[in-house]
Structures are given as C-alpha cells and as structure tokens.
Tab-separated table of C-alpha atoms in Angstrom:
chain	number	residue	atom	x	y	z
A	1	MET	CA	-12.305	-28.887	6.465
A	2	ALA	CA	-11.929	-24.771	7.541
A	3	MET	CA	-11.533	-24.116	11.533
A	4	GLU	CA	-14.192	-22.217	12.804
A	5	GLY	CA	-13.812	-19.630	15.652
A	6	HIS	CA	-12.227	-15.848	15.030
A	7	ALA	CA	-10.068	-13.711	17.666
A	8	THR	CA	-12.170	-12.268	20.441
A	9	ALA	CA	-11.672	-10.283	23.407
A	10	GLU	CA	-12.043	-12.612	26.124
A	11	GLY	CA	-9.961	-14.966	24.014
A	12	THR	CA	-7.050	-12.604	23.700
A	13	ARG	CA	-7.208	-11.264	27.158
A	14	ARG	CA	-6.832	-15.594	28.123
A	15	TYR	CA	-3.895	-15.269	25.766
A	16	ARG	CA	-2.292	-12.262	27.349
A	17	ASP	CA	-3.103	-13.208	31.330
A	18	ARG	CA	-1.419	-16.460	30.382
A	19	ALA	CA	1.395	-14.966	29.189
A	20	VAL	CA	2.057	-12.628	31.848
A	21	VAL	CA	1.657	-15.160	34.810
A	22	GLY	CA	3.858	-17.350	32.782
A	23	GLY	CA	6.280	-15.192	32.490
A	24	LEU	CA	6.607	-14.688	28.925
A	25	THR	CA	6.003	-11.312	28.475
A	26	HIS	CA	5.403	-7.823	30.604
A	27	PRO	CA	1.841	-6.584	30.705
A	28	GLY	CA	2.772	-3.868	29.032
A	29	HIS	CA	3.955	-5.417	25.718
A	30	PHE	CA	-0.181	-5.669	25.333
A	31	ARG	CA	-2.266	-3.155	23.376
A	32	GLU	CA	-5.680	-2.489	23.418
A	33	GLY	CA	-6.647	-2.614	19.948
A	34	PRO	CA	-9.944	-2.427	18.029
A	35	GLU	CA	-13.592	-4.218	18.692
A	36	GLY	CA	-11.826	-4.969	22.613
A	37	LEU	CA	-9.036	-7.553	21.089
A	38	THR	CA	-5.780	-7.454	23.865
A	39	LEU	CA	-2.688	-7.448	21.041
A	40	SER	CA	0.778	-7.820	21.251
A	41	SER	CA	2.731	-5.228	20.421
A	42	ILE	CA	5.541	-7.730	18.145
A	43	GLY	CA	3.780	-9.309	15.344
A	44	LEU	CA	5.209	-11.937	12.722
A	45	GLY	CA	5.459	-10.865	9.458
A	46	THR	CA	5.953	-13.474	6.315
A	47	TYR	CA	7.094	-11.553	3.793
A	48	LEU	CA	10.617	-12.602	2.775
A	49	GLY	CA	12.146	-15.457	1.563
A	50	GLY	CA	11.903	-18.339	-1.462
A	51	HIS	CA	9.050	-20.179	-2.507
A	52	ASP	CA	10.189	-23.751	-1.603
A	53	ALA	CA	10.176	-26.301	0.879
A	54	GLY	CA	13.055	-25.146	3.068
A	55	THR	CA	11.762	-21.935	3.750
A	56	ASP	CA	8.319	-22.879	4.735
A	57	ALA	CA	10.000	-25.574	7.537
A	58	LEU	CA	11.512	-22.461	8.588
A	59	TYR	CA	8.397	-20.154	8.753
A	60	LEU	CA	6.485	-23.039	10.268
A	61	ALA	CA	8.701	-23.387	13.192
A	62	ALA	CA	9.146	-19.338	13.462
A	63	ALA	CA	4.916	-18.743	13.894
A	64	LYS	CA	5.137	-21.485	16.406
A	65	GLN	CA	7.777	-19.988	18.438
A	66	THR	CA	6.242	-16.442	18.055
A	67	ILE	CA	2.886	-17.701	19.243
A	68	ALA	CA	4.335	-19.603	21.925
A	69	GLY	CA	6.737	-16.699	23.148
A	70	GLY	CA	4.132	-14.557	23.644
A	71	CYS	CA	2.916	-12.870	20.697
A	72	ASN	CA	-1.306	-13.432	19.256
A	73	VAL	CA	-0.511	-10.955	15.620
A	74	ILE	CA	0.424	-12.781	12.451
A	75	ASP	CA	0.557	-11.081	9.233
A	76	SER	CA	0.893	-12.298	5.376
A	77	ALA	CA	-1.070	-11.808	2.249
A	78	ILE	CA	-2.022	-13.608	-0.091
A	79	ASN	CA	1.089	-12.731	-2.533
A	80	TYR	CA	3.733	-13.086	-0.198
A	81	ARG	CA	6.053	-15.958	-1.312
A	82	CYS	CA	3.533	-17.398	-3.491
A	83	GLN	CA	0.812	-17.965	-1.235
A	84	ARG	CA	2.773	-20.391	0.654
A	85	SER	CA	3.320	-17.491	3.946
A	86	GLU	CA	-0.317	-17.490	4.172
A	87	ARG	CA	-0.481	-22.047	3.514
A	88	VAL	CA	1.944	-22.465	6.361
A	89	ILE	CA	0.389	-19.956	8.284
A	90	GLY	CA	-2.796	-22.118	8.458
A	91	GLN	CA	-0.606	-25.424	9.467
A	92	ALA	CA	1.324	-23.649	12.101
A	93	LEU	CA	-1.962	-22.642	13.582
A	94	ALA	CA	-3.845	-25.939	13.533
A	95	GLU	CA	-0.896	-27.975	14.478
A	96	MET	CA	-0.777	-25.426	17.571
A	97	ILE	CA	-4.690	-25.846	18.219
A	98	ARG	CA	-4.370	-29.997	17.881
A	99	ASP	CA	-1.670	-29.727	20.496
A	100	GLY	CA	-3.230	-27.103	23.195
A	101	ILE	CA	-1.108	-24.553	22.816
A	102	CYS	CA	-3.398	-22.083	22.017
A	103	ARG	CA	-6.656	-21.617	21.307
A	104	ARG	CA	-8.581	-20.347	17.974
A	105	ASP	CA	-9.863	-17.136	19.520
A	106	GLU	CA	-6.582	-16.275	21.140
A	107	VAL	CA	-4.476	-14.997	18.109
A	108	LEU	CA	-5.396	-12.430	15.326
A	109	ILE	CA	-4.681	-13.616	11.896
A	110	SER	CA	-3.918	-10.742	9.002
A	111	THR	CA	-3.716	-11.126	5.431
A	112	LYS	CA	-4.029	-8.783	2.493
A	113	GLY	CA	-5.058	-8.909	-1.326
A	114	GLY	CA	-4.619	-6.711	-4.060
A	115	PHE	CA	-1.595	-7.852	-5.727
A	116	ILE	CA	-2.112	-10.818	-8.126
A	117	PRO	CA	-0.446	-13.530	-6.929
A	118	TYR	CA	0.882	-16.690	-8.235
A	119	ASP	CA	0.878	-20.340	-7.016
A	120	GLY	CA	3.442	-22.155	-5.458
A	121	ALA	CA	6.151	-20.475	-7.677
A	122	PRO	CA	6.038	-17.964	-10.265
A	123	PRO	CA	4.642	-19.099	-13.678
A	124	ARG	CA	7.093	-19.267	-16.664
A	125	ASP	CA	4.696	-16.886	-18.930
A	126	ASN	CA	2.931	-14.024	-16.633
A	127	TYR	CA	0.862	-12.806	-19.299
A	128	ALA	CA	-0.420	-16.616	-20.090
A	129	TYR	CA	-1.055	-17.326	-16.246
A	130	LEU	CA	-2.336	-13.871	-16.053
A	131	GLN	CA	-4.945	-14.828	-18.891
A	132	GLU	CA	-5.757	-18.515	-17.621
A	133	THR	CA	-6.012	-17.784	-14.178
A	134	PHE	CA	-8.088	-15.117	-13.949
A	135	VAL	CA	-9.280	-13.380	-17.058
A	136	MET	CA	-10.713	-16.650	-18.957
A	137	PRO	CA	-12.800	-17.500	-15.758
A	138	GLY	CA	-14.168	-13.940	-15.665
A	139	ILE	CA	-12.681	-12.684	-12.022
A	140	ILE	CA	-11.225	-9.776	-13.677
A	141	GLN	CA	-10.756	-8.151	-16.832
A	142	THR	CA	-7.804	-6.737	-18.359
A	143	THR	CA	-8.709	-3.275	-18.128
A	144	ASP	CA	-9.551	-3.846	-14.322
A	145	VAL	CA	-5.426	-4.458	-13.736
A	146	VAL	CA	-2.824	-1.892	-13.356
A	147	ALA	CA	0.542	-1.798	-13.509
A	148	ASP	CA	0.180	-5.577	-14.321
A	149	CYS	CA	-0.114	-6.648	-10.750
A	150	HIS	CA	-3.027	-4.840	-9.191
A	151	CYS	CA	-6.182	-5.259	-8.617
A	152	MET	CA	-9.519	-4.555	-6.084
A	153	THR	CA	-12.686	-4.871	-7.802
A	154	PRO	CA	-15.680	-6.813	-6.223
A	155	ARG	CA	-15.487	-9.618	-8.290
A	156	TYR	CA	-11.621	-9.878	-7.700
A	157	LEU	CA	-11.111	-9.402	-3.684
A	158	THR	CA	-14.265	-11.819	-3.186
A	159	HIS	CA	-12.191	-14.339	-5.142
A	160	GLN	CA	-8.951	-13.139	-3.378
A	161	LEU	CA	-10.540	-13.548	0.003
A	162	ASN	CA	-11.847	-16.903	-0.516
A	163	ALA	CA	-8.326	-18.054	-1.579
A	164	SER	CA	-6.991	-16.348	1.671
A	165	LEU	CA	-9.629	-18.548	3.492
A	166	THR	CA	-8.870	-21.530	1.820
A	167	ASN	CA	-5.230	-20.835	2.303
A	168	LEU	CA	-5.266	-20.398	6.062
A	169	GLY	CA	-7.541	-23.242	6.675
A	170	LEU	CA	-10.220	-20.716	8.376
A	171	SER	CA	-13.704	-19.743	7.962
A	172	CYS	CA	-13.167	-16.437	9.195
A	173	LEU	CA	-10.273	-13.831	8.940
A	174	ASP	CA	-9.806	-11.505	11.878
A	175	LEU	CA	-8.645	-8.866	9.655
A	176	TYR	CA	-8.263	-8.310	5.818
A	177	CYS	CA	-6.214	-5.202	4.423
A	178	LEU	CA	-6.421	-4.074	0.731
A	179	HIS	CA	-3.047	-3.885	-0.233
A	180	ASN	CA	-1.193	-0.844	-1.087
A	181	PRO	CA	-4.595	0.570	-2.942
A	182	GLU	CA	-2.827	3.956	-3.601
A	183	MET	CA	-1.133	1.917	-6.791
A	184	GLN	CA	-4.384	2.652	-8.416
A	185	LEU	CA	-3.800	6.205	-8.066
A	186	GLU	CA	-0.839	6.239	-10.892
A	187	GLU	CA	-3.298	5.054	-13.272
A	188	VAL	CA	-7.023	6.242	-12.317
A	189	SER	CA	-8.250	10.056	-11.514
A	190	GLN	CA	-8.666	10.287	-7.652
A	191	ASP	CA	-12.438	10.601	-7.881
A	192	GLU	CA	-12.145	7.152	-10.445
A	193	PHE	CA	-9.802	5.718	-7.585
A	194	MET	CA	-12.807	6.623	-4.712
A	195	THR	CA	-15.283	5.234	-6.854
A	196	ARG	CA	-13.127	1.849	-6.796
A	197	LEU	CA	-12.412	2.429	-2.934
A	198	ARG	CA	-16.104	2.408	-2.258
A	199	ALA	CA	-16.743	-0.624	-4.271
A	200	ALA	CA	-14.220	-2.771	-2.232
A	201	PHE	CA	-15.401	-1.123	1.140
A	202	GLU	CA	-18.593	-2.591	0.140
A	203	THR	CA	-17.706	-5.684	-0.939
A	204	LEU	CA	-15.557	-5.740	2.708
A	205	GLU	CA	-18.558	-4.960	4.547
A	206	GLU	CA	-20.665	-7.578	2.623
A	207	ALA	CA	-18.094	-10.193	3.872
A	208	ALA	CA	-18.165	-9.134	7.069
A	209	SER	CA	-22.277	-9.503	7.323
A	210	GLN	CA	-21.453	-13.094	6.070
A	211	GLY	CA	-19.301	-13.879	8.415
A	212	LYS	CA	-15.918	-14.447	6.325
A	213	LEU	CA	-13.834	-11.501	8.172
A	214	ARG	CA	-13.970	-9.368	11.364
A	215	LEU	CA	-12.120	-5.983	10.867
A	216	TYR	CA	-10.735	-4.461	7.275
A	217	GLY	CA	-7.908	-2.304	6.862
A	218	THR	CA	-5.334	-0.778	4.328
A	219	ALA	CA	-1.937	-1.447	4.144
A	220	THR	CA	-0.053	0.798	2.530
A	221	TRP	CA	3.628	1.632	1.589
A	222	ASN	CA	3.722	5.242	0.331
A	223	GLY	CA	-0.054	6.741	0.910
A	224	TYR	CA	0.088	7.702	4.281
A	225	ARG	CA	3.822	8.682	4.616
A	226	ALA	CA	3.150	10.795	1.624
A	227	LYS	CA	2.623	14.903	1.324
A	228	PRO	CA	-0.815	15.748	0.540
A	229	GLY	CA	-1.778	16.840	-2.843
A	230	SER	CA	1.288	14.387	-3.960
A	231	GLY	CA	-0.073	11.766	-6.055
A	232	GLY	CA	-0.450	8.749	-4.134
A	233	HIS	CA	-1.402	10.705	-1.107
A	234	LEU	CA	-4.191	8.920	1.444
A	235	SER	CA	-6.281	10.962	3.548
A	236	LEU	CA	-7.184	8.451	6.377
A	237	GLU	CA	-10.020	10.926	7.524
A	238	ALA	CA	-11.669	11.102	3.651
A	239	LEU	CA	-11.592	6.594	4.002
A	240	VAL	CA	-12.833	6.623	7.314
A	241	ARG	CA	-16.056	8.994	6.358
A	242	LEU	CA	-15.994	6.643	2.649
A	243	ALA	CA	-16.616	3.475	5.426
A	244	GLU	CA	-19.115	5.017	7.473
A	245	ASP	CA	-20.951	6.412	4.368
A	246	VAL	CA	-20.818	2.561	3.330
A	247	ALA	CA	-21.680	1.256	6.920
A	248	GLY	CA	-22.821	3.780	9.520
A	249	LYS	CA	-20.683	4.049	12.344
A	250	ASP	CA	-20.337	0.251	12.761
A	251	HIS	CA	-18.148	-0.393	9.681
A	252	HIS	CA	-15.530	-2.729	10.354
A	253	PHE	CA	-12.833	-0.333	8.778
A	254	LYS	CA	-10.374	-0.274	11.781
A	255	VAL	CA	-7.143	-0.581	10.819
A	256	VAL	CA	-3.861	0.474	8.766
A	257	GLN	CA	-0.478	-0.743	8.543
A	258	LEU	CA	2.109	1.269	7.040
A	259	PRO	CA	5.887	1.609	7.389
A	260	TYR	CA	7.629	3.106	10.480
A	261	ASN	CA	11.343	2.837	11.335
A	262	ILE	CA	14.486	4.399	12.748
A	263	GLY	CA	15.147	5.511	8.960
A	264	MET	CA	11.170	5.968	7.837
A	265	LEU	CA	9.759	8.251	10.358
A	266	GLU	CA	6.783	10.008	8.453
A	267	ALA	CA	4.273	8.122	10.599
A	268	LEU	CA	5.235	10.182	13.722
A	269	GLY	CA	7.414	13.249	12.462
A	270	GLN	CA	5.315	14.496	9.650
A	271	GLN	CA	1.952	15.719	9.186
A	272	THR	CA	0.639	13.804	6.092
A	273	GLN	CA	-3.206	13.879	7.393
A	274	THR	CA	-5.769	16.589	7.936
A	275	LEU	CA	-8.827	16.617	10.588
A	276	ASN	CA	-11.431	18.950	10.117
A	277	GLY	CA	-8.980	20.836	8.271
A	278	VAL	CA	-5.890	20.789	10.790
A	279	LYS	CA	-2.792	18.896	10.181
A	280	PHE	CA	-1.792	16.433	12.129
A	281	SER	CA	0.686	13.321	12.105
A	282	LEU	CA	-0.572	9.808	11.088
A	283	LEU	CA	-0.640	8.406	14.682
A	284	GLU	CA	-2.365	11.519	15.704
A	285	ALA	CA	-4.892	11.182	12.990
A	286	ALA	CA	-5.612	7.715	13.754
A	287	LYS	CA	-5.768	7.823	17.796
A	288	ALA	CA	-8.307	10.762	16.691
A	289	LEU	CA	-10.370	8.354	14.020
A	290	GLY	CA	-10.403	5.601	16.297
A	291	ILE	CA	-7.726	3.078	13.909
A	292	TYR	CA	-5.406	1.024	15.369
A	293	VAL	CA	-1.940	1.457	13.535
A	294	MET	CA	0.754	-1.410	12.496
A	295	SER	CA	4.129	-1.375	11.296
A	296	SER	CA	5.347	-2.714	8.712
A	297	ALA	CA	8.940	-2.896	7.833
A	298	SER	CA	9.885	-2.279	11.691
A	299	ILE	CA	13.395	-3.382	10.744
A	300	LEU	CA	12.915	-2.657	7.617
A	301	GLN	CA	13.343	-6.154	5.808
A	302	GLY	CA	17.010	-6.886	8.672
A	303	GLN	CA	18.743	-3.746	7.435
A	304	LEU	CA	18.204	-2.132	10.808
A	305	SER	CA	19.453	-5.058	12.543
A	306	ARG	CA	23.077	-4.675	12.200
A	307	ASN	CA	25.713	-2.202	11.826
A	308	LEU	CA	23.611	0.984	13.810
A	309	PRO	CA	26.143	4.023	14.212
A	310	ALA	CA	27.722	3.885	17.625
A	311	GLY	CA	25.676	6.939	18.220
A	312	LEU	CA	22.330	5.420	17.976
A	313	ARG	CA	23.308	2.954	19.585
A	314	GLU	CA	23.704	4.663	22.899
A	315	VAL	CA	20.538	6.671	22.627
A	316	LEU	CA	18.943	3.421	22.362
A	317	GLY	CA	19.923	1.638	25.417
A	318	ASP	CA	21.116	-2.167	25.663
A	319	GLY	CA	20.366	-5.121	23.138
A	320	THR	CA	21.366	-6.314	19.949
A	321	ASP	CA	20.876	-3.946	17.030
A	322	ALA	CA	17.437	-5.791	16.202
A	323	GLN	CA	15.935	-5.178	19.674
A	324	ARG	CA	16.945	-1.645	19.403
A	325	SER	CA	15.060	-1.101	16.291
A	326	ILE	CA	12.184	-2.826	16.836
A	327	GLN	CA	11.939	-1.148	21.131
A	328	PHE	CA	12.057	2.235	18.728
A	329	VAL	CA	8.968	1.233	17.307
A	330	ARG	CA	6.481	-0.623	19.391
A	331	SER	CA	7.777	2.225	22.121
A	332	THR	CA	6.120	4.963	19.789
A	333	PRO	CA	3.210	6.251	20.893
A	334	GLY	CA	-0.005	5.788	19.292
A	335	LEU	CA	1.622	2.854	17.545
A	336	GLY	CA	-0.329	-0.701	18.702
A	337	THR	CA	1.975	-3.381	16.976
A	338	ALA	CA	5.037	-3.392	15.645
A	339	LEU	CA	5.699	-6.246	12.688
A	340	VAL	CA	8.614	-8.238	12.166
A	341	GLY	CA	9.542	-10.387	9.363
A	342	MET	CA	10.962	-13.549	10.680
A	343	LYS	CA	11.742	-16.684	9.361
A	344	ARG	CA	14.002	-18.511	11.870
A	345	VAL	CA	13.500	-19.479	15.620
A	346	GLU	CA	16.437	-17.903	16.587
A	347	HIS	CA	15.464	-14.183	15.416
A	348	VAL	CA	11.825	-14.991	17.234
A	349	THR	CA	13.714	-15.476	20.260
A	350	ASP	CA	16.266	-12.693	19.990
A	351	ASN	CA	13.710	-9.944	18.815
A	352	LEU	CA	10.945	-11.059	21.160
A	353	ALA	CA	13.524	-11.205	24.617
C-alpha cells in the first residue's frame, strides 16, 4: 500500500529544528526552498553503481545515514540502476518512518522521467524489450523515441510517473523532473520541442491536480550550460513563461537541476540566460524567476573527491578533497542543494562532516 503524505513546510522545519538542536548540523545548512520547504544544502544522489543486491544494500544503508545525519533531500531517476535506486529509496524511507527516525512530511523525495528504463537488469535484446514493454502495450510509438532512449510524450510520462510512485511506495512525489529534455533537440526543431514541452507540462500540472506530485522541474546536463543559439540550449525564462501559460501564476514548475562543480562553472560564471533581453547567469536568472536550483555532479562522480591540485586545496581550506569540493558548491550564492552521489555509509559520514 502506498505511503500517504508529502514534504511540507511544517514538517521540513521540524526536521531542521531537530537536526540543529541535536547538534547534527549548523542552521546555515538549511535553505528556503519552494512552497516554504526547508531543504538541506546537501542531498543524496543515487546514480552510480551496479544493478545487484550488494549495491542495493549499500544504498539502503547510505540513504538511512543521510536522513539520520541531517540531510532531507534524496534524488533519483527511474532509469538509475534499472529502477533499483528508486526501490531502495522507498524501502529506506519506509523503514526509517517505521522506526521513528523521521516522518514522511520531513523529507523531499525527487525523481525523474524521460529515459527509457530497464527493469532490474539490462535486457539481452534492447529492441525486443522496448517493443514488448512499451510499444505493444500502446504506451509509446516508435516515432516518439529520440536517440533510441528518450521519450516525453504525455502517455509515457504518465506511465513513468505511476511506475516511480510504485517503486518508491509513495502516493505523492515531492518533485518530479523531466530528465534531460534537451535531448529532444537533437532530432526535432525548436518549435516542435516547445510543443512537446507544453504537452509534458500540461501532463505534470494534471498530475499535480490529482495529488500525484507537488512540484516539477527539469533535470538537465547541457541545456542550461549551453550558449544561447547553440543546438541544445534551454531558456529558463521561456520555460517559466510556458508553465505560466499552461497553468497561470500558480504553476508547479519550481526546480531545475544542472551540473555544477569546481570544473563545471557555467551556472555561475557564464551568462547563458536572458531575462527581458538582458544577459544573466543561470543562478541569477533562477533567483529572479523564483526557481530553486539543485546541482548534480557536485563532485563529478567522485573525480573531485581526490587528487585536487595543491593550490586549489589551499584556497578551499581544510578538509578532505570531497569536503572541499562539496563546500565550494554549497557555498555558491544562489545554489540551493548540492546533490552528491553516495552509496557507502563512510562516504556519507565524511561528506556531511
């Protein structure tokens, strides 16, 4: 039976207060998120790792340690580890609520849809899997698929959202992101892309009205970092205006994710966005538009957790290389939550220190 409830302003404040009073965290660790939510400046990412029971067990323990250690943001995607990451998060949350460690309204659970996911393990025949799982049941048409792996039609998104809710054991998702929608621009025109995006936003707004999600957004790789005029560029202003056109000022498009770290500085250092014809960085544009920003690849899949140059270490101060890299990201003005992939308890403990 699906777990009822969702993250709330009251619940997330309660989590913060308990963490601060208990000495787990500093008050500055928490940020004001959308809809009055109080969100930790570090969140758990669940992308890397094998599709096996051993990795499941590691993530189960890591997710529990993250929530117990003072972080109330957990992020996944249905295609991560062949749906296994979502399922482990659901198990971890259910067990922690059962054991009285947290409540449902204290934790933000985020996931994504767009990439075609495998189920438990990669199939022997990708084409046969796609046909049997999605085409023959009428969930998608072959022409809906971009780059042999991506789809965001209304019927498909509805199916994927429901599948994620089942995987997570939830009745309502706190945040649902379109996963790398800029991939569509590899095969369709800008006008067609906006038409598809409008249909996706309409689908997600309908899901919000049905109580299946509270917020939605876009989780991107190149879209917001690309230069204006380049093929895969996304305009945050255009997407916000689209959401307003679909659902008015009370729309639920409130969050974006993009890579940001010591080596990928575009969100801060490049003016990839415009507002009313004036150039801004993504972080500046997001603040002006009321959009909460989460960073992915905060330590670049572990590459920035070791072997930082001596000069950079000196500038960034004390700590391990992972701590230095995370601190750089989470202290950037305008950035809300730094998502960090962690599947070992010792990494969670070290990174949260």
